[in-house]
PDB file of C-alpha atoms in Angstrom:
ATOM      1  CA  UNK J   1      94.074  93.632  64.051  1.00 49.00           C
ATOM      2  CA  UNK J   2      97.740  95.318  63.927  1.00 49.00           C
ATOM      3  CA  UNK J   3      96.982  96.725  60.680  1.00 52.00           C
ATOM      4  CA  UNK J   4      94.354  98.701  62.751  1.00 57.00           C
ATOM      5  CA  UNK J   5      96.625  99.931  65.526  1.00 47.00           C
ATOM      6  CA  UNK J   6      98.987 100.820  62.904  1.00 54.00           C
ATOM      7  CA  UNK J   7      96.710 103.189  61.400  1.00 55.00           C
ATOM      8  CA  UNK J   8      95.742 104.407  65.127  1.00 52.00           C
ATOM      9  CA  UNK J   9      99.941 104.549  65.665  1.00 49.00           C
ATOM     10  CA  UNK J  10      99.960 106.659  62.160  1.00 55.00           C
ATOM     11  CA  UNK J  11      96.967 109.171  63.174  1.00 56.00           C
ATOM     12  CA  UNK J  12      98.730 109.432  66.556  1.00 46.00           C
ATOM     13  CA  UNK J  13     102.235 110.463  64.934  1.00 47.00           C
ATOM     14  CA  UNK J  14     100.740 112.952  62.304  1.00 52.00           C
ATOM     15  CA  UNK J  15      98.703 115.048  65.501  1.00 50.00           C
ATOM     16  CA  UNK J  16     101.699 115.244  67.002  1.00 43.00           C
ATOM     17  CA  UNK J  17     103.509 116.526  63.746  1.00 47.00           C
ATOM     18  CA  UNK J  18     100.996 119.354  63.554  1.00 48.00           C
ATOM     19  CA  UNK J  19     101.517 119.776  67.335  1.00 44.00           C
ATOM     20  CA  UNK J  20     105.652 120.886  64.832  1.00 43.00           C
ATOM     21  CA  UNK J  21     106.767 118.154  67.677  1.00 44.00           C
ATOM     22  CA  UNK J  22     109.026 117.537  64.906  1.00 45.00           C
ATOM     23  CA  UNK J  23     112.237 120.011  63.897  1.00 42.00           C
ATOM     24  CA  UNK J  24     111.783 118.352  60.640  1.00 43.00           C
ATOM     25  CA  UNK J  25     108.326 117.803  59.344  1.00 37.00           C
ATOM     26  CA  UNK J  26     106.971 121.214  60.235  1.00 48.00           C
ATOM     27  CA  UNK J  27     104.289 122.944  57.902  1.00 49.00           C
ATOM     28  CA  UNK J  28     107.347 125.351  56.811  1.00 50.00           C
ATOM     29  CA  UNK J  29     110.012 123.412  56.503  1.00 69.00           C
ATOM     30  CA  UNK J  30     112.506 125.473  57.783  1.00 76.00           C
ATOM     31  CA  UNK J  31     116.132 124.242  59.283  1.00 81.00           C
ATOM     32  CA  UNK J  32     117.348 125.353  62.687  1.00 83.00           C
ATOM     33  CA  UNK J  33     120.161 127.050  61.493  1.00 86.00           C
ATOM     34  CA  UNK J  34     116.752 129.330  60.309  1.00 88.00           C
ATOM     35  CA  UNK J  35     114.679 129.061  63.132  1.00 89.00           C
ATOM     36  CA  UNK J  36     117.655 130.233  65.141  1.00 91.00           C
ATOM     37  CA  UNK J  37     118.005 133.748  62.662  1.00 93.00           C
ATOM     38  CA  UNK J  38     114.141 134.015  62.353  1.00 92.00           C
ATOM     39  CA  UNK J  39     113.780 134.353  67.050  1.00 94.00           C
ATOM     40  CA  UNK J  40     117.291 136.270  67.229  1.00 95.00           C
ATOM     41  CA  UNK J  41     115.517 138.845  64.580  1.00 95.00           C
ATOM     42  CA  UNK J  42     112.323 138.444  65.962  1.00 95.00           C
ATOM     43  CA  UNK J  43     113.774 139.162  69.841  1.00 95.00           C
ATOM     44  CA  UNK J  44     115.536 142.334  68.581  1.00 95.00           C
ATOM     45  CA  UNK J  45     112.821 143.641  66.732  1.00 96.00           C
ATOM     46  CA  UNK J  46     110.303 142.690  69.709  1.00 94.00           C
ATOM     47  CA  UNK J  47     112.814 144.775  71.982  1.00 94.00           C
ATOM     48  CA  UNK J  48     113.423 148.094  70.772  1.00 95.00           C
ATOM     49  CA  UNK J  49     109.672 148.357  69.515  1.00 94.00           C
ATOM     50  CA  UNK J  50     109.374 147.674  73.590  1.00 92.00           C
ATOM     51  CA  UNK J  51     111.884 150.056  74.476  1.00 93.00           C
ATOM     52  CA  UNK J  52     110.385 153.181  72.113  1.00 95.00           C
ATOM     53  CA  UNK J  53     106.589 152.360  73.857  1.00 92.00           C
ATOM     54  CA  UNK J  54     108.077 151.914  77.726  1.00 89.00           C
ATOM     55  CA  UNK J  55     110.185 155.354  76.869  1.00 92.00           C
ATOM     56  CA  UNK J  56     106.140 157.002  75.996  1.00 93.00           C
ATOM     57  CA  UNK J  57     104.572 155.289  78.875  1.00 89.00           C
ATOM     58  CA  UNK J  58     102.233 153.181  76.946  1.00 90.00           C
ATOM     59  CA  UNK J  59     101.049 149.761  76.629  1.00 85.00           C
ATOM     60  CA  UNK J  60     100.920 147.294  73.867  1.00 77.00           C
ATOM     61  CA  UNK J  61      98.928 143.849  74.301  1.00 73.00           C
ATOM     62  CA  UNK J  62      99.161 140.446  75.418  1.00 75.00           C
ATOM     63  CA  UNK J  63     102.080 139.691  78.276  1.00 81.00           C
ATOM     64  CA  UNK J  64     104.136 141.829  76.792  1.00 80.00           C
ATOM     65  CA  UNK J  65     101.632 144.451  77.557  1.00 83.00           C
ATOM     66  CA  UNK J  66     100.844 142.902  81.139  1.00 85.00           C
ATOM     67  CA  UNK J  67     104.905 143.111  81.509  1.00 87.00           C
ATOM     68  CA  UNK J  68     104.933 146.404  80.481  1.00 86.00           C
ATOM     69  CA  UNK J  69     101.825 147.497  83.393  1.00 89.00           C
ATOM     70  CA  UNK J  70     103.812 145.404  86.262  1.00 88.00           C
ATOM     71  CA  UNK J  71     106.358 147.347  85.319  1.00 88.00           C
ATOM     72  CA  UNK J  72     104.691 151.476  85.512  1.00 87.00           C
ATOM     73  CA  UNK J  73     103.539 149.776  88.858  1.00 88.00           C
ATOM     74  CA  UNK J  74     105.577 147.664  90.670  1.00 88.00           C
ATOM     75  CA  UNK J  75     108.973 149.495  89.251  1.00 86.00           C
ATOM     76  CA  UNK J  76     110.319 145.840  88.588  1.00 84.00           C
ATOM     77  CA  UNK J  77     112.424 145.479  85.006  1.00 83.00           C
ATOM     78  CA  UNK J  78     110.156 144.833  82.154  1.00 82.00           C
ATOM     79  CA  UNK J  79     112.224 141.706  80.971  1.00 82.00           C
ATOM     80  CA  UNK J  80     111.990 140.069  84.139  1.00 85.00           C
ATOM     81  CA  UNK J  81     108.295 140.506  84.747  1.00 87.00           C
ATOM     82  CA  UNK J  82     107.621 139.554  80.625  1.00 85.00           C
ATOM     83  CA  UNK J  83     109.743 136.419  81.684  1.00 85.00           C
ATOM     84  CA  UNK J  84     107.651 135.129  85.026  1.00 86.00           C
ATOM     85  CA  UNK J  85     104.110 136.061  83.690  1.00 85.00           C
ATOM     86  CA  UNK J  86     104.967 134.005  80.652  1.00 83.00           C
ATOM     87  CA  UNK J  87     105.887 130.630  82.952  1.00 81.00           C
ATOM     88  CA  UNK J  88     101.464 129.778  83.876  1.00 76.00           C
ATOM     89  CA  UNK J  89     101.819 129.888  79.661  1.00 74.00           C
ATOM     90  CA  UNK J  90     104.392 126.786  78.827  1.00 72.00           C
ATOM     91  CA  UNK J  91     102.241 124.591  80.490  1.00 70.00           C
ATOM     92  CA  UNK J  92      99.469 125.229  76.917  1.00 69.00           C
ATOM     93  CA  UNK J  93     102.490 124.696  74.937  1.00 70.00           C
ATOM     94  CA  UNK J  94     103.736 121.982  75.783  1.00 73.00           C
ATOM     95  CA  UNK J  95     100.247 119.870  76.118  1.00 65.00           C
ATOM     96  CA  UNK J  96      99.150 121.955  73.155  1.00 66.00           C
ATOM     97  CA  UNK J  97     101.868 122.317  70.389  1.00 67.00           C
ATOM     98  CA  UNK J  98     104.694 120.175  70.904  1.00 74.00           C
ATOM     99  CA  UNK J  99     108.155 120.026  72.268  1.00 79.00           C
ATOM    100  CA  UNK J 100     109.551 122.286  69.279  1.00 82.00           C
ATOM    101  CA  UNK J 101     106.880 125.151  69.109  1.00 79.00           C
ATOM    102  CA  UNK J 102     107.844 125.383  73.174  1.00 82.00           C
ATOM    103  CA  UNK J 103     111.462 124.849  72.882  1.00 87.00           C
ATOM    104  CA  UNK J 104     111.991 128.007  70.092  1.00 89.00           C
ATOM    105  CA  UNK J 105     109.248 129.531  72.032  1.00 85.00           C
ATOM    106  CA  UNK J 106     110.879 129.561  75.724  1.00 86.00           C
ATOM    107  CA  UNK J 107     114.871 129.870  74.012  1.00 91.00           C
ATOM    108  CA  UNK J 108     112.285 133.954  72.087  1.00 91.00           C
ATOM    109  CA  UNK J 109     110.797 134.558  75.550  1.00 87.00           C
ATOM    110  CA  UNK J 110     113.791 134.095  77.857  1.00 89.00           C
ATOM    111  CA  UNK J 111     116.029 135.823  75.186  1.00 93.00           C
ATOM    112  CA  UNK J 112     113.775 138.934  74.737  1.00 91.00           C
ATOM    113  CA  UNK J 113     114.123 138.722  78.695  1.00 88.00           C
ATOM    114  CA  UNK J 114     117.808 139.190  78.856  1.00 92.00           C
ATOM    115  CA  UNK J 115     117.869 141.478  76.097  1.00 93.00           C
ATOM    116  CA  UNK J 116     115.100 143.982  77.684  1.00 89.00           C
ATOM    117  CA  UNK J 117     116.944 143.698  80.767  1.00 88.00           C
ATOM    118  CA  UNK J 118     120.493 144.907  79.639  1.00 91.00           C
ATOM    119  CA  UNK J 119     119.405 147.479  76.902  1.00 91.00           C
ATOM    120  CA  UNK J 120     119.040 150.498  78.515  1.00 89.00           C
ATOM    121  CA  UNK J 121     123.035 149.851  79.055  1.00 89.00           C
ATOM    122  CA  UNK J 122     123.398 150.348  74.852  1.00 91.00           C
ATOM    123  CA  UNK J 123     120.550 151.949  73.593  1.00 88.00           C
ATOM    124  CA  UNK J 124     118.209 155.249  74.580  1.00 88.00           C
ATOM    125  CA  UNK J 125     115.867 157.582  72.718  1.00 90.00           C
ATOM    126  CA  UNK J 126     116.445 161.232  73.420  1.00 90.00           C
ATOM    127  CA  UNK J 127     113.154 161.988  71.643  1.00 93.00           C
ATOM    128  CA  UNK J 128     110.088 160.852  69.599  1.00 94.00           C
ATOM    129  CA  UNK J 129     106.621 161.830  68.784  1.00 96.00           C
ATOM    130  CA  UNK J 130     104.022 159.809  70.741  1.00 96.00           C
ATOM    131  CA  UNK J 131     101.917 159.254  67.286  1.00 97.00           C
ATOM    132  CA  UNK J 132     105.222 158.287  65.427  1.00 97.00           C
ATOM    133  CA  UNK J 133     106.427 156.262  68.809  1.00 96.00           C
ATOM    134  CA  UNK J 134     103.369 154.508  68.847  1.00 95.00           C
ATOM    135  CA  UNK J 135     103.119 153.021  65.345  1.00 96.00           C
ATOM    136  CA  UNK J 136     107.073 152.284  65.060  1.00 96.00           C
ATOM    137  CA  UNK J 137     106.594 150.681  68.262  1.00 95.00           C
ATOM    138  CA  UNK J 138     103.395 148.203  67.171  1.00 93.00           C
ATOM    139  CA  UNK J 139     105.016 148.108  64.105  1.00 95.00           C
ATOM    140  CA  UNK J 140     108.716 146.752  65.274  1.00 96.00           C
ATOM    141  CA  UNK J 141     106.578 144.093  67.462  1.00 92.00           C
ATOM    142  CA  UNK J 142     104.131 143.358  64.775  1.00 91.00           C
ATOM    143  CA  UNK J 143     107.555 142.258  62.375  1.00 93.00           C
ATOM    144  CA  UNK J 144     108.738 140.466  65.367  1.00 94.00           C
ATOM    145  CA  UNK J 145     105.881 138.624  65.736  1.00 89.00           C
ATOM    146  CA  UNK J 146     105.082 137.487  62.130  1.00 90.00           C
ATOM    147  CA  UNK J 147     108.850 136.414  61.961  1.00 91.00           C
ATOM    148  CA  UNK J 148     108.543 134.090  65.132  1.00 90.00           C
ATOM    149  CA  UNK J 149     104.992 133.160  63.574  1.00 84.00           C
ATOM    150  CA  UNK J 150     106.111 131.671  60.404  1.00 85.00           C
ATOM    151  CA  UNK J 151     108.775 129.741  62.283  1.00 86.00           C
ATOM    152  CA  UNK J 152     106.070 127.913  64.906  1.00 82.00           C
ATOM    153  CA  UNK J 153     107.920 130.069  67.922  1.00 82.00           C
ATOM    154  CA  UNK J 154     106.079 132.902  69.746  1.00 80.00           C
ATOM    155  CA  UNK J 155     106.854 135.185  72.520  1.00 82.00           C
ATOM    156  CA  UNK J 156     103.883 133.447  74.699  1.00 74.00           C
ATOM    157  CA  UNK J 157     100.946 134.159  77.009  1.00 73.00           C
ATOM    158  CA  UNK J 158      98.335 135.279  73.565  1.00 72.00           C
ATOM    159  CA  UNK J 159     100.886 134.136  70.917  1.00 66.00           C
ATOM    160  CA  UNK J 160     100.819 130.635  72.173  1.00 72.00           C
ATOM    161  CA  UNK J 161      96.990 130.516  72.115  1.00 74.00           C
ATOM    162  CA  UNK J 162      96.572 132.792  68.569  1.00 73.00           C
ATOM    163  CA  UNK J 163      98.603 130.219  66.706  1.00 70.00           C
ATOM    164  CA  UNK J 164      96.966 127.434  68.389  1.00 73.00           C
ATOM    165  CA  UNK J 165      93.192 128.919  67.745  1.00 77.00           C
ATOM    166  CA  UNK J 166      94.597 129.318  64.484  1.00 77.00           C
ATOM    167  CA  UNK J 167      96.115 125.930  63.556  1.00 74.00           C
ATOM    168  CA  UNK J 168      93.242 123.859  65.298  1.00 76.00           C
ATOM    169  CA  UNK J 169      89.976 126.876  64.321  1.00 79.00           C
ATOM    170  CA  UNK J 170      90.888 128.774  61.301  1.00 78.00           C
ATOM    171  CA  UNK J 171      90.878 132.076  63.572  1.00 77.00           C
ATOM    172  CA  UNK J 172      93.025 134.849  62.701  1.00 76.00           C
ATOM    173  CA  UNK J 173      95.845 135.171  65.058  1.00 72.00           C
ATOM    174  CA  UNK J 174      96.450 138.490  64.316  1.00 69.00           C
ATOM    175  CA  UNK J 175      92.493 138.760  65.309  1.00 77.00           C
ATOM    176  CA  UNK J 176      92.390 136.737  68.545  1.00 77.00           C
ATOM    177  CA  UNK J 177      95.751 138.748  69.544  1.00 69.00           C
ATOM    178  CA  UNK J 178      93.467 141.538  68.932  1.00 73.00           C
ATOM    179  CA  UNK J 179      90.772 140.587  71.340  1.00 79.00           C
ATOM    180  CA  UNK J 180      93.535 139.937  73.893  1.00 78.00           C
ATOM    181  CA  UNK J 181      95.119 143.249  73.053  1.00 73.00           C
ATOM    182  CA  UNK J 182      91.778 144.928  73.971  1.00 77.00           C
ATOM    183  CA  UNK J 183      91.377 143.388  77.114  1.00 80.00           C
ATOM    184  CA  UNK J 184      95.001 144.597  78.700  1.00 82.00           C
ATOM    185  CA  UNK J 185      94.217 147.940  77.054  1.00 77.00           C
ATOM    186  CA  UNK J 186      90.935 148.174  79.373  1.00 83.00           C
ATOM    187  CA  UNK J 187      92.973 146.968  81.999  1.00 83.00           C
ATOM    188  CA  UNK J 188      95.706 150.438  81.110  1.00 82.00           C
ATOM    189  CA  UNK J 189      93.009 152.499  81.767  1.00 85.00           C
ATOM    190  CA  UNK J 190      93.558 152.059  85.572  1.00 86.00           C
ATOM    191  CA  UNK J 191      97.548 152.600  84.978  1.00 85.00           C
ATOM    192  CA  UNK J 192      98.418 154.898  81.965  1.00 86.00           C
ATOM    193  CA  UNK J 193      96.884 158.530  81.406  1.00 89.00           C
ATOM    194  CA  UNK J 194      93.473 158.561  79.270  1.00 90.00           C
ATOM    195  CA  UNK J 195      96.069 159.936  76.306  1.00 93.00           C
ATOM    196  CA  UNK J 196      98.587 157.304  76.355  1.00 91.00           C
ATOM    197  CA  UNK J 197      95.763 154.749  76.461  1.00 88.00           C
ATOM    198  CA  UNK J 198      94.690 155.720  73.013  1.00 91.00           C
ATOM    199  CA  UNK J 199      98.358 155.911  72.074  1.00 94.00           C
ATOM    200  CA  UNK J 200      98.457 152.547  73.050  1.00 88.00           C
ATOM    201  CA  UNK J 201      95.657 151.450  71.174  1.00 87.00           C
ATOM    202  CA  UNK J 202      96.769 153.102  68.068  1.00 92.00           C
ATOM    203  CA  UNK J 203     100.011 150.931  68.260  1.00 91.00           C
ATOM    204  CA  UNK J 204      97.935 148.000  69.102  1.00 83.00           C
ATOM    205  CA  UNK J 205      95.145 148.226  65.936  1.00 87.00           C
ATOM    206  CA  UNK J 206      98.858 148.411  64.233  1.00 92.00           C
ATOM    207  CA  UNK J 207     100.271 145.769  64.813  1.00 88.00           C
ATOM    208  CA  UNK J 208      97.442 143.205  64.955  1.00 79.00           C
ATOM    209  CA  UNK J 209      96.494 144.541  61.463  1.00 87.00           C
ATOM    210  CA  UNK J 210      99.832 144.107  59.993  1.00 89.00           C
ATOM    211  CA  UNK J 211      99.679 140.569  61.493  1.00 83.00           C
ATOM    212  CA  UNK J 212      96.107 140.075  59.888  1.00 80.00           C
ATOM    213  CA  UNK J 213      96.726 141.162  56.715  1.00 84.00           C
ATOM    214  CA  UNK J 214     100.472 139.815  56.523  1.00 83.00           C
ATOM    215  CA  UNK J 215     100.256 135.806  58.876  1.00 71.00           C
ATOM    216  CA  UNK J 216      97.473 133.606  57.356  1.00 64.00           C
ATOM    217  CA  UNK J 217      97.493 129.595  56.950  1.00 56.00           C
ATOM    218  CA  UNK J 218      96.500 129.396  53.609  1.00 55.00           C
ATOM    219  CA  UNK J 219      99.940 131.370  52.641  1.00 55.00           C
ATOM    220  CA  UNK J 220     103.387 131.256  53.218  1.00 52.00           C
ATOM    221  CA  UNK J 221     103.871 127.167  52.836  1.00 47.00           C
ATOM    222  CA  UNK J 222     107.205 127.086  52.291  1.00 43.00           C
ATOM    223  CA  UNK J 223     109.111 123.855  50.757  1.00 38.00           C
TER     224      UNK J 223
END
């Protein structure tokens, strides 16, 4: 009987660890300092990518895209909108992804909200070609998400669900995000002009294609 209890406890412990609840036993074995560096880098890259897209009045997918829509419609700072929209997704992170993932994701979201709020005071764009902006903005956000995903964090929203579905069922995170992105871009048809939607779609394809190629569950198993 005691052996059976110990077995169940061992299985439960393994399940918790698989949901990234143990800081020292994640699949990538990163230290807290390495996680901090990746989160900061990812946040800065994402903020720059979103700044380019916002300058061109383009959109992106997921909660970031929804935050841009709210920003355009209501005139709310995109960083504030991003933080507020992400609040409901914390329940999924806590219930499904574990403590470490939730803490790192919350930190990334809070930092991105703060950086996006103050970025216009220190960074401005005079001109950027729309196609170049869509591609560069998509790549920057893609690099940001890759850095965060590899350190078991995300920028909330669809990213949380994308990582959960990839780890639980093997679905590609990039393809899951693409489905959400297409939904957001459909909503965008009612907010921005058609040309902006086309450029936004190009940026979303670049972003999620980059993730689909570079973020796979059978790769990047650091020891």
